[in-house]
Coordinates of C-alpha atoms and ligand atoms in Angstrom, one line a residue:
M1 CA 34.6 -85.0 -60.7
A2 CA 38.0 -84.6 -59.5
K3 CA 38.5 -81.4 -57.7
E4 CA 42.1 -79.3 -58.2
K5 CA 43.1 -77.5 -55.4
I6 CA 43.6 -73.7 -57.0
E7 CA 46.2 -71.8 -55.3
V8 CA 45.5 -68.0 -56.2
M9 CA 48.2 -65.9 -57.9
Y10 CA 46.2 -63.1 -59.7
S11 CA 43.9 -61.9 -57.9
E12 CA 40.5 -59.7 -59.7
E13 CA 41.5 -56.6 -59.2
E14 CA 45.0 -57.4 -59.5
V15 CA 43.6 -58.6 -62.7
N16 CA 42.0 -55.7 -63.9
A17 CA 44.5 -52.9 -63.0
R18 CA 47.5 -54.4 -65.1
I19 CA 44.7 -54.9 -67.8
R20 CA 44.0 -51.4 -67.3
E21 CA 47.5 -50.1 -67.7
L22 CA 48.2 -51.9 -70.7
G23 CA 44.6 -50.2 -71.8
A24 CA 46.6 -47.4 -71.5
Q25 CA 49.5 -48.0 -73.0
I26 CA 48.5 -49.3 -76.4
S27 CA 46.5 -46.5 -76.9
A28 CA 49.1 -44.6 -76.5
D29 CA 50.3 -46.8 -78.9
L30 CA 48.7 -46.5 -81.6
K31 CA 48.0 -42.8 -81.5
G32 CA 43.8 -42.0 -81.9
E33 CA 44.0 -45.1 -85.4
P34 CA 41.9 -47.7 -84.6
V35 CA 42.1 -51.1 -84.5
K36 CA 41.2 -54.7 -84.6
L37 CA 40.7 -57.3 -81.9
V38 CA 41.3 -61.0 -82.6
C39 CA 40.3 -62.5 -79.5
I40 CA 41.1 -66.2 -79.1
L41 CA 38.2 -68.5 -78.0
K42 CA 37.2 -69.1 -75.6
G43 CA 40.4 -68.5 -73.2
A44 CA 41.4 -65.2 -74.1
S45 CA 37.0 -63.8 -74.0
F46 CA 37.0 -62.9 -70.5
F47 CA 40.7 -60.7 -70.9
A48 CA 39.5 -58.9 -74.3
C49 CA 36.0 -57.5 -73.0
E50 CA 37.9 -56.1 -69.9
L51 CA 41.0 -54.4 -72.6
A52 CA 38.3 -54.3 -74.7
K53 CA 36.6 -51.4 -72.5
R54 CA 40.7 -49.7 -71.3
L55 CA 41.2 -48.5 -75.4
T56 CA 40.8 -44.8 -76.3
V57 CA 41.0 -45.8 -79.7
P58 CA 38.2 -46.9 -82.2
V59 CA 38.3 -50.8 -81.3
Y60 CA 36.2 -53.3 -84.2
M61 CA 35.3 -56.6 -82.4
D62 CA 36.2 -60.2 -83.4
F63 CA 36.5 -63.3 -83.0
M64 CA 38.5 -66.5 -83.4
Y65 CA 38.6 -70.8 -81.9
V66 CA 41.4 -72.3 -83.1
S67 CA 42.7 -75.6 -81.6
S68 CA 45.4 -77.0 -80.6
Y69 CA 45.1 -79.4 -77.0
G70 CA 42.9 -81.5 -76.0
N71 CA 41.5 -81.6 -73.0
G72 CA 44.9 -81.8 -70.8
T73 CA 47.9 -80.1 -70.8
E74 CA 50.5 -80.3 -73.6
S75 CA 49.8 -78.9 -77.1
S76 CA 49.9 -80.3 -80.1
G77 CA 52.1 -78.4 -81.9
N78 CA 49.6 -78.5 -84.7
V79 CA 47.1 -75.4 -84.8
R80 CA 43.6 -75.9 -86.5
I81 CA 41.3 -72.4 -87.1
T82 CA 37.5 -74.4 -86.4
K83 CA 35.7 -71.2 -86.4
D84 CA 37.3 -68.0 -88.7
L85 CA 36.8 -64.1 -88.4
D86 CA 33.8 -62.6 -89.7
A87 CA 35.4 -60.7 -91.4
P88 CA 38.9 -59.9 -93.9
I89 CA 41.5 -57.7 -92.2
E90 CA 42.8 -56.9 -95.0
G91 CA 44.6 -53.4 -94.8
E92 CA 43.9 -53.2 -90.4
N93 CA 45.6 -53.0 -87.9
V94 CA 45.2 -56.3 -85.6
L95 CA 45.8 -57.1 -82.5
I96 CA 45.7 -61.0 -81.5
V97 CA 44.6 -61.2 -77.7
E98 CA 45.5 -64.1 -75.9
D99 CA 45.3 -65.7 -72.7
I100 CA 48.0 -67.4 -72.3
I101 CA 51.4 -68.4 -74.9
D102 CA 52.7 -71.0 -73.4
S103 CA 54.6 -73.4 -76.8
G104 CA 54.3 -70.3 -79.2
H105 CA 52.2 -73.0 -81.7
T106 CA 49.3 -71.1 -82.0
L107 CA 49.8 -67.3 -82.2
H108 CA 53.1 -67.8 -84.7
Y109 CA 51.0 -69.4 -86.8
L110 CA 48.0 -66.9 -86.8
S111 CA 50.5 -63.7 -87.0
Q112 CA 51.6 -65.8 -89.9
E113 CA 48.3 -65.9 -91.0
F114 CA 47.0 -63.0 -90.7
Q115 CA 50.1 -61.2 -92.0
N116 CA 48.8 -63.9 -95.1
R117 CA 45.8 -61.3 -95.1
G118 CA 47.6 -59.0 -96.1
A119 CA 46.3 -57.1 -92.1
A120 CA 48.5 -53.9 -92.6
K121 CA 49.9 -54.7 -88.7
V122 CA 49.9 -57.4 -86.7
M123 CA 50.1 -57.3 -82.9
I124 CA 50.0 -59.1 -80.3
C125 CA 48.9 -58.9 -77.1
T126 CA 48.7 -61.6 -74.0
L127 CA 47.6 -61.8 -70.8
L128 CA 50.2 -64.7 -69.9
S129 CA 53.3 -66.2 -71.1
K130 CA 55.4 -69.0 -69.5
P131 CA 58.7 -68.7 -71.9
D132 CA 60.3 -71.8 -70.1
R133 CA 57.9 -74.0 -72.3
R134 CA 58.7 -72.1 -75.8
E135 CA 59.0 -74.4 -78.2
V136 CA 59.2 -71.4 -81.5
D137 CA 59.8 -68.2 -80.8
V138 CA 56.5 -65.5 -81.5
P139 CA 57.5 -61.5 -80.9
V140 CA 54.4 -60.1 -78.0
D141 CA 54.6 -56.5 -78.5
Y142 CA 52.1 -56.9 -74.0
V143 CA 52.3 -59.4 -72.1
G144 CA 50.3 -58.7 -68.4
Y145 CA 52.4 -61.5 -66.6
V146 CA 55.0 -63.5 -67.3
I147 CA 54.5 -66.5 -65.0
P148 CA 57.2 -69.6 -64.4
D149 CA 56.2 -73.2 -65.1
R150 CA 52.0 -73.9 -63.5
F151 CA 49.3 -74.8 -64.9
V152 CA 47.3 -71.9 -64.5
V153 CA 43.1 -71.5 -64.4
G154 CA 40.4 -68.6 -64.4
Y155 CA 40.2 -65.2 -65.7
G156 CA 38.7 -67.5 -68.7
L157 CA 41.2 -70.6 -68.8
D158 CA 40.3 -73.3 -68.2
Y159 CA 41.7 -77.3 -67.0
A160 CA 39.3 -79.1 -69.0
Q161 CA 36.8 -77.1 -70.4
R162 CA 36.6 -76.0 -66.2
Y163 CA 36.8 -73.4 -64.7
R164 CA 37.4 -70.6 -66.6
N165 CA 34.5 -68.3 -64.7
L166 CA 36.4 -68.3 -61.6
P167 CA 37.1 -64.2 -61.2
Y168 CA 41.1 -64.5 -60.4
V169 CA 44.4 -65.9 -62.2
G170 CA 44.8 -69.1 -59.8
A171 CA 47.0 -72.1 -60.1
V172 CA 46.7 -75.7 -60.4
E173 CA 47.9 -78.0 -57.7
F174 CA 47.8 -81.7 -59.4
Ligands
LIG1 P1 50.6 -72.1 -77.2 O1 50.7 -72.8 -78.5 O2 51.1 -73.7 -76.8 O3 51.2 -71.2 -77.5 O4 49.5 -72.9 -76.0 C1 48.5 -71.4 -76.3 C2 47.0 -72.3 -75.7 O5 47.1 -73.4 -74.7 C3 46.8 -71.1 -75.4 O6 45.3 -70.0 -75.8 C4 45.8 -71.7 -74.2 O7 44.2 -72.6 -74.8 C5 46.5 -73.4 -73.1 N1 47.5 -73.5 -72.6 C6 48.4 -73.5 -72.1 N2 49.1 -73.2 -71.3 C7 48.4 -73.4 -70.7 C8 47.8 -73.3 -69.2 O8 48.6 -72.5 -68.5 N3 46.4 -73.0 -68.2 C9 45.4 -73.2 -69.5 N4 45.4 -73.0 -71.0 C10 46.2 -73.1 -70.9
LIG2 MG1 42.5 -72.7 -74.4

């Protein structure tokens, strides 16, 4: 198995501190209203857990698995739900929690889908965003870090299913 070199971009301490800030901001914006976090598996799982712990409003959680990627590094633009939510979201405040926005296809599709299902409000929170790669516009409410066009791993993000468990965010040097 090839071994890639990984350069640390954001340490575990930095990421956790940033997530605390996001949690405080989201809690303030929600003004006591409950929120359903929709965690997009598998990449956002680490982020969603950490974020949920920092919210002071009532939190509900659900999980969805979508795929638009193979084992490579390019989005196909064609999104498919492989594991759906357990419960309807009609009338709820939904916060989609994603690891990274790249082309924007995944979140464009999901925010449309959740509107169609009758959510009262659909918000998006992503740990990372690569605006240079955007192919479709997505209104993002909360972003951890805006990053350049590099392939990143760790804190839930994978390269061909590896490196999710790295406690920091790192860039792969191919
Ligand atoms: P989009 O639909 O192109 O915005 O792709 C979003 C999905 O692509 C994310 O949920 C990730 O799973 C994956 N992805 C995009 N860029 C990266 C990266 O740099 N590292 C790991 N996964 C990535
Ligand atoms: Mg992924």
